[in-house]
Amino acid sequence: MKKIIIAIDGFSSTGKSTLAKHLGYVYVDTGAMYRAVTLFAMQNNCIGIDFLDKEKLIKSLPSIKLSFKFNSELGFAEMYLNDVNVETEIRTLEVSGFVSRVAAISEVRSKLVEQQQEMGKEKGIVMDGRDIGTVVFPNAELKIFMTAGADTRAQRRFDELQAKGDLVSYDEVLKNVVERDYIDTHRDDSPLVMADDAIEVDNSYLDRKEQFDVVLELVNEVI
Ligand code: C5P
């Protein structure tokens, strides 16, 4: 069976790592990479409540090493920042509050896009993000654009954070989702937009299993 690149963009959704596993593909969550750079910026005084020192962050980019390591117990790859596992830290609401501003910096994007293109060289990859079908792999064999209402996505994130014991309110999570949607769709460099040849899937009323089935059907039409 031929190996392809599956680009999944749009607003957050669930069950994509399961799809990669099912196909024997590598799954790459590019949002985790932007989150790790944001965590680095927070740890190195490039970012604070009321400032973002872009120049300092851009100068530090060569010292940021991002890698994924597969955790067989969890069944997915965890994010490492300079060889330290940051999978938990990058998922906090604090990181979510800054990530879209960091992701709007062109120098950050070009560093990450280069690494993402390298990871997809051998194909057999499911890559999830905001610009995969438009910028990272414009020739991907299958492009899916996921949409869902902001309130549905906020509820899903809120449930995930609560399950981890994070003390956040639903309203804070919703506010963050709406703010990130705005910044991601309005930035100058690689704004979140559906590629012309992408297939739109509204997953508002689909559970994990249903999303998996819909996407697998699309994959089977291509491979
Ligand atoms: O997917 P997730 O919600 O974790 O992504 C966090 C943020 O990273 C997004 O809101 C967006 O600002 C940025 N991002 C991006 N390009 C990608 C993936 C994520 O700009 N390919």
mmCIF file of C-alpha atoms and ligand atoms in Angstrom:
data_model
loop_
_atom_site.group_PDB
_atom_site.id
_atom_site.type_symbol
_atom_site.label_atom_id
_atom_site.label_comp_id
_atom_site.label_asym_id
_atom_site.label_seq_id
_atom_site.Cartn_x
_atom_site.Cartn_y
_atom_site.Cartn_z
ATOM 1 C CA MET A 1 0.000 0.000 0.000
ATOM 2 C CA LYS A 2 1.470 3.398 -0.908
ATOM 3 C CA LYS A 3 2.498 5.729 1.889
ATOM 4 C CA ILE A 4 1.077 9.223 1.789
ATOM 5 C CA ILE A 5 1.142 12.477 3.714
ATOM 6 C CA ILE A 6 -2.082 13.279 5.569
ATOM 7 C CA ALA A 7 -2.336 16.952 6.469
ATOM 8 C CA ILE A 8 -4.929 17.801 9.105
ATOM 9 C CA ASP A 9 -5.534 21.484 9.704
ATOM 10 C CA GLY A 10 -8.208 23.617 11.202
ATOM 11 C CA PHE A 11 -9.448 23.866 14.706
ATOM 12 C CA SER A 12 -8.568 21.332 17.358
ATOM 13 C CA SER A 13 -10.025 17.864 17.272
ATOM 14 C CA THR A 14 -9.390 14.441 18.682
ATOM 15 C CA GLY A 15 -8.418 10.913 17.684
ATOM 16 C CA LYS A 16 -5.749 11.727 15.116
ATOM 17 C CA SER A 17 -2.941 9.835 16.818
ATOM 18 C CA THR A 18 -5.225 6.779 16.804
ATOM 19 C CA LEU A 19 -5.552 7.120 13.044
ATOM 20 C CA ALA A 20 -1.761 7.241 12.593
ATOM 21 C CA LYS A 21 -1.348 4.168 14.784
ATOM 22 C CA HIS A 22 -4.005 2.309 12.819
ATOM 23 C CA LEU A 23 -2.184 3.045 9.546
ATOM 24 C CA GLY A 24 1.290 2.376 10.966
ATOM 25 C CA TYR A 25 2.090 6.042 10.304
ATOM 26 C CA VAL A 26 4.013 8.591 12.343
ATOM 27 C CA TYR A 27 1.820 11.202 14.042
ATOM 28 C CA VAL A 28 3.160 14.729 14.485
ATOM 29 C CA ASP A 29 1.330 17.306 16.587
ATOM 30 C CA THR A 30 2.898 20.542 15.338
ATOM 31 C CA GLY A 31 0.958 22.569 17.921
ATOM 32 C CA ALA A 32 3.153 20.907 20.554
ATOM 33 C CA MET A 33 6.224 22.371 18.828
ATOM 34 C CA TYR A 34 4.830 25.938 18.933
ATOM 35 C CA ARG A 35 3.869 25.320 22.559
ATOM 36 C CA ALA A 36 7.411 24.155 23.406
ATOM 37 C CA VAL A 37 8.949 27.294 21.873
ATOM 38 C CA THR A 38 6.472 29.326 23.947
ATOM 39 C CA LEU A 39 7.499 27.482 27.107
ATOM 40 C CA PHE A 40 11.153 28.217 26.273
ATOM 41 C CA ALA A 41 10.262 31.917 25.863
ATOM 42 C CA MET A 42 8.520 31.916 29.257
ATOM 43 C CA GLN A 43 11.447 30.181 30.965
ATOM 44 C CA ASN A 44 13.996 32.570 29.456
ATOM 45 C CA ASN A 45 12.311 35.899 30.116
ATOM 46 C CA CYS A 46 11.353 36.500 26.496
ATOM 47 C CA ILE A 47 7.706 36.612 27.494
ATOM 48 C CA GLY A 48 5.717 37.876 30.461
ATOM 49 C CA ILE A 49 2.262 39.051 31.405
ATOM 50 C CA ASP A 50 2.602 42.304 29.489
ATOM 51 C CA PHE A 51 5.508 41.825 27.101
ATOM 52 C CA LEU A 52 6.911 39.670 24.306
ATOM 53 C CA ASP A 53 10.575 40.309 23.527
ATOM 54 C CA LYS A 54 10.593 39.055 19.926
ATOM 55 C CA GLU A 55 14.207 40.019 19.241
ATOM 56 C CA LYS A 56 15.482 38.112 22.249
ATOM 57 C CA LEU A 57 13.444 35.055 21.293
ATOM 58 C CA ILE A 58 14.604 35.187 17.655
ATOM 59 C CA LYS A 59 18.250 35.387 18.814
ATOM 60 C CA SER A 60 17.684 32.353 21.067
ATOM 61 C CA LEU A 61 16.141 30.180 18.346
ATOM 62 C CA PRO A 62 19.395 28.345 17.479
ATOM 63 C CA SER A 63 19.604 27.109 21.077
ATOM 64 C CA ILE A 64 16.115 25.560 20.981
ATOM 65 C CA LYS A 65 16.089 21.852 20.185
ATOM 66 C CA LEU A 66 12.716 20.199 19.703
ATOM 67 C CA SER A 67 12.223 16.454 19.505
ATOM 68 C CA PHE A 68 9.507 13.848 19.918
ATOM 69 C CA LYS A 69 10.002 10.548 21.726
ATOM 70 C CA PHE A 70 7.452 7.784 21.498
ATOM 71 C CA ASN A 71 6.124 6.665 24.883
ATOM 72 C CA SER A 72 4.948 3.093 24.397
ATOM 73 C CA GLU A 73 2.969 3.088 27.648
ATOM 74 C CA LEU A 74 0.949 6.137 26.607
ATOM 75 C CA GLY A 75 0.871 5.167 22.930
ATOM 76 C CA PHE A 76 1.920 8.579 21.612
ATOM 77 C CA ALA A 77 5.048 10.690 21.135
ATOM 78 C CA GLU A 78 5.860 13.205 23.856
ATOM 79 C CA MET A 79 7.407 16.613 23.279
ATOM 80 C CA TYR A 80 10.970 17.279 24.418
ATOM 81 C CA LEU A 81 12.521 20.734 24.710
ATOM 82 C CA ASN A 82 16.331 20.585 24.803
ATOM 83 C CA ASP A 83 16.059 16.914 25.811
ATOM 84 C CA VAL A 84 13.661 17.579 28.692
ATOM 85 C CA ASN A 85 10.166 16.075 28.584
ATOM 86 C CA VAL A 86 7.751 19.039 28.572
ATOM 87 C CA GLU A 87 4.567 17.218 27.556
ATOM 88 C CA THR A 88 2.699 18.325 30.708
ATOM 89 C CA GLU A 89 4.001 21.906 30.933
ATOM 90 C CA ILE A 90 3.122 22.789 27.332
ATOM 91 C CA ARG A 91 -0.570 21.944 27.819
ATOM 92 C CA THR A 92 -1.293 24.529 30.543
ATOM 93 C CA LEU A 93 -3.658 27.435 29.984
ATOM 94 C CA GLU A 94 -0.728 29.789 30.635
ATOM 95 C CA VAL A 95 1.146 28.441 27.593
ATOM 96 C CA SER A 96 -2.120 28.495 25.593
ATOM 97 C CA GLY A 97 -2.432 32.176 26.494
ATOM 98 C CA PHE A 98 0.858 33.096 24.787
ATOM 99 C CA VAL A 99 1.313 30.500 22.050
ATOM 100 C CA SER A 100 -0.544 32.247 19.217
ATOM 101 C CA ARG A 101 1.568 35.378 19.589
ATOM 102 C CA VAL A 102 4.760 33.311 19.468
ATOM 103 C CA ALA A 103 3.410 31.358 16.473
ATOM 104 C CA ALA A 104 2.857 34.621 14.585
ATOM 105 C CA ILE A 105 6.635 35.306 14.495
ATOM 106 C CA SER A 106 7.968 34.421 11.009
ATOM 107 C CA GLU A 107 11.412 33.326 12.238
ATOM 108 C CA VAL A 108 9.783 30.861 14.645
ATOM 109 C CA ARG A 109 7.566 29.513 11.866
ATOM 110 C CA SER A 110 10.381 29.005 9.360
ATOM 111 C CA LYS A 111 12.484 27.068 11.887
ATOM 112 C CA LEU A 112 9.576 24.768 12.762
ATOM 113 C CA VAL A 113 8.328 24.345 9.190
ATOM 114 C CA GLU A 114 11.805 23.224 8.102
ATOM 115 C CA GLN A 115 11.894 20.566 10.819
ATOM 116 C CA GLN A 116 8.335 19.436 9.955
ATOM 117 C CA GLN A 117 9.198 19.060 6.256
ATOM 118 C CA GLU A 118 12.199 16.956 7.219
ATOM 119 C CA MET A 119 9.984 14.690 9.358
ATOM 120 C CA GLY A 120 7.627 14.075 6.422
ATOM 121 C CA LYS A 121 10.316 13.279 3.843
ATOM 122 C CA GLU A 122 9.637 9.537 3.946
ATOM 123 C CA LYS A 123 5.839 10.063 3.881
ATOM 124 C CA GLY A 124 3.691 7.717 6.008
ATOM 125 C CA ILE A 125 2.836 10.630 8.281
ATOM 126 C CA VAL A 126 -0.237 12.266 9.802
ATOM 127 C CA MET A 127 0.661 15.874 10.572
ATOM 128 C CA ASP A 128 -1.705 18.074 12.452
ATOM 129 C CA GLY A 129 -1.563 21.857 12.681
ATOM 130 C CA ARG A 130 -2.773 25.089 11.135
ATOM 131 C CA ASP A 131 -0.643 25.434 7.988
ATOM 132 C CA ILE A 132 0.210 21.860 7.023
ATOM 133 C CA GLY A 133 -1.856 21.669 3.821
ATOM 134 C CA THR A 134 -1.116 25.256 2.828
ATOM 135 C CA VAL A 135 2.575 25.757 3.716
ATOM 136 C CA VAL A 136 4.347 22.687 5.124
ATOM 137 C CA PHE A 137 3.076 20.096 2.618
ATOM 138 C CA PRO A 138 1.148 21.861 -0.151
ATOM 139 C CA ASN A 139 1.406 18.605 -2.160
ATOM 140 C CA ALA A 140 0.026 16.332 0.571
ATOM 141 C CA GLU A 141 -2.052 13.516 -0.960
ATOM 142 C CA LEU A 142 -4.875 14.079 1.539
ATOM 143 C CA LYS A 143 -5.816 17.344 3.237
ATOM 144 C CA ILE A 144 -8.503 17.498 5.863
ATOM 145 C CA PHE A 145 -9.792 20.694 7.422
ATOM 146 C CA MET A 146 -11.426 20.117 10.812
ATOM 147 C CA THR A 147 -13.986 22.529 12.137
ATOM 148 C CA ALA A 148 -16.142 22.620 15.250
ATOM 149 C CA GLY A 149 -17.902 25.355 17.185
ATOM 150 C CA ALA A 150 -15.730 27.299 19.650
ATOM 151 C CA ASP A 151 -17.941 26.200 22.539
ATOM 152 C CA THR A 152 -17.576 22.514 21.627
ATOM 153 C CA ARG A 153 -13.797 22.842 21.380
ATOM 154 C CA ALA A 154 -13.624 24.787 24.639
ATOM 155 C CA GLN A 155 -15.644 22.094 26.385
ATOM 156 C CA ARG A 156 -13.277 19.380 25.081
ATOM 157 C CA ARG A 157 -10.194 21.300 26.254
ATOM 158 C CA PHE A 158 -11.820 22.092 29.582
ATOM 159 C CA ASP A 159 -12.563 18.383 30.126
ATOM 160 C CA GLU A 160 -8.942 17.473 29.275
ATOM 161 C CA LEU A 161 -7.539 20.091 31.666
ATOM 162 C CA GLN A 162 -9.913 19.074 34.439
ATOM 163 C CA ALA A 163 -8.973 15.419 34.017
ATOM 164 C CA LYS A 164 -5.347 16.474 34.622
ATOM 165 C CA GLY A 165 -6.367 18.342 37.760
ATOM 166 C CA ASP A 166 -5.869 21.839 36.312
ATOM 167 C CA LEU A 167 -7.988 24.364 38.189
ATOM 168 C CA VAL A 168 -9.359 26.423 35.320
ATOM 169 C CA SER A 169 -12.833 27.684 34.565
ATOM 170 C CA TYR A 170 -14.753 26.883 31.393
ATOM 171 C CA ASP A 171 -15.047 30.617 30.671
ATOM 172 C CA GLU A 172 -11.257 31.086 30.758
ATOM 173 C CA VAL A 173 -10.796 28.185 28.355
ATOM 174 C CA LEU A 174 -13.470 29.504 25.982
ATOM 175 C CA LYS A 175 -11.916 32.981 26.043
ATOM 176 C CA ASN A 176 -8.537 31.486 25.144
ATOM 177 C CA VAL A 177 -9.983 29.387 22.301
ATOM 178 C CA VAL A 178 -11.733 32.409 20.788
ATOM 179 C CA GLU A 179 -8.642 34.614 21.152
ATOM 180 C CA ARG A 180 -6.352 32.027 19.539
ATOM 181 C CA ASP A 181 -8.798 31.488 16.662
ATOM 182 C CA TYR A 182 -8.701 35.227 16.002
ATOM 183 C CA ILE A 183 -4.898 35.565 16.118
ATOM 184 C CA ASP A 184 -4.338 32.350 14.107
ATOM 185 C CA THR A 185 -6.696 33.414 11.318
ATOM 186 C CA HIS A 186 -5.525 37.049 11.168
ATOM 187 C CA ARG A 187 -1.707 36.788 11.345
ATOM 188 C CA ASP A 188 0.333 37.872 8.287
ATOM 189 C CA ASP A 189 2.511 34.760 8.040
ATOM 190 C CA SER A 190 0.685 31.502 7.212
ATOM 191 C CA PRO A 191 -2.723 32.379 8.638
ATOM 192 C CA LEU A 192 -5.085 29.529 9.392
ATOM 193 C CA VAL A 193 -7.057 29.079 6.190
ATOM 194 C CA MET A 194 -8.499 26.048 4.441
ATOM 195 C CA ALA A 195 -6.442 24.884 1.455
ATOM 196 C CA ASP A 196 -8.427 24.936 -1.809
ATOM 197 C CA ASP A 197 -8.072 21.181 -2.176
ATOM 198 C CA ALA A 198 -8.845 20.266 1.451
ATOM 199 C CA ILE A 199 -11.936 18.336 2.546
ATOM 200 C CA GLU A 200 -13.849 19.971 5.361
ATOM 201 C CA VAL A 201 -15.039 17.838 8.267
ATOM 202 C CA ASP A 202 -17.230 19.407 10.937
ATOM 203 C CA ASN A 203 -16.635 17.327 14.031
ATOM 204 C CA SER A 204 -18.925 19.286 16.398
ATOM 205 C CA TYR A 205 -21.256 16.360 16.852
ATOM 206 C CA LEU A 206 -18.840 13.488 16.264
ATOM 207 C CA ASP A 207 -17.285 11.511 19.092
ATOM 208 C CA ARG A 208 -13.725 10.122 18.832
ATOM 209 C CA LYS A 209 -14.809 6.895 17.175
ATOM 210 C CA GLU A 210 -17.009 8.687 14.634
ATOM 211 C CA GLN A 211 -14.215 11.155 13.751
ATOM 212 C CA PHE A 212 -11.843 8.243 13.301
ATOM 213 C CA ASP A 213 -14.299 6.466 10.977
ATOM 214 C CA VAL A 214 -14.937 9.571 8.844
ATOM 215 C CA VAL A 215 -11.225 10.274 8.387
ATOM 216 C CA LEU A 216 -10.359 6.621 7.737
ATOM 217 C CA GLU A 217 -12.947 6.518 4.974
ATOM 218 C CA LEU A 218 -11.270 9.545 3.343
ATOM 219 C CA VAL A 219 -7.856 7.896 3.691
ATOM 220 C CA ASN A 220 -9.118 4.680 2.082
ATOM 221 C CA GLU A 221 -10.300 6.627 -0.948
ATOM 222 C CA VAL A 222 -6.730 7.831 -1.507
ATOM 223 C CA ILE A 223 -4.468 4.887 -0.668
HETATM 224 O O1 C5P B 1 -2.892 22.530 18.128
HETATM 225 P P1 C5P B 1 -2.747 23.444 19.342
HETATM 226 O O2 C5P B 1 -4.056 24.040 19.757
HETATM 227 O O3 C5P B 1 -2.003 22.808 20.450
HETATM 228 O O4 C5P B 1 -1.827 24.641 18.792
HETATM 229 C C1 C5P B 1 -1.433 25.690 19.632
HETATM 230 C C2 C5P B 1 -1.164 26.937 18.813
HETATM 231 O O5 C5P B 1 0.015 26.770 18.013
HETATM 232 C C3 C5P B 1 -2.245 27.344 17.832
HETATM 233 O O6 C5P B 1 -3.276 28.105 18.451
HETATM 234 C C4 C5P B 1 -1.461 28.184 16.831
HETATM 235 O O7 C5P B 1 -1.259 29.499 17.304
HETATM 236 C C5 C5P B 1 -0.097 27.501 16.802
HETATM 237 N N1 C5P B 1 0.083 26.600 15.664
HETATM 238 C C6 C5P B 1 0.445 27.160 14.455
HETATM 239 N N2 C5P B 1 0.744 26.354 13.399
HETATM 240 C C7 C5P B 1 0.676 25.028 13.511
HETATM 241 C C8 C5P B 1 0.270 24.427 14.736
HETATM 242 C C9 C5P B 1 -0.049 25.260 15.800
HETATM 243 O O8 C5P B 1 0.495 28.379 14.324
HETATM 244 N N3 C5P B 1 1.015 24.255 12.465
#
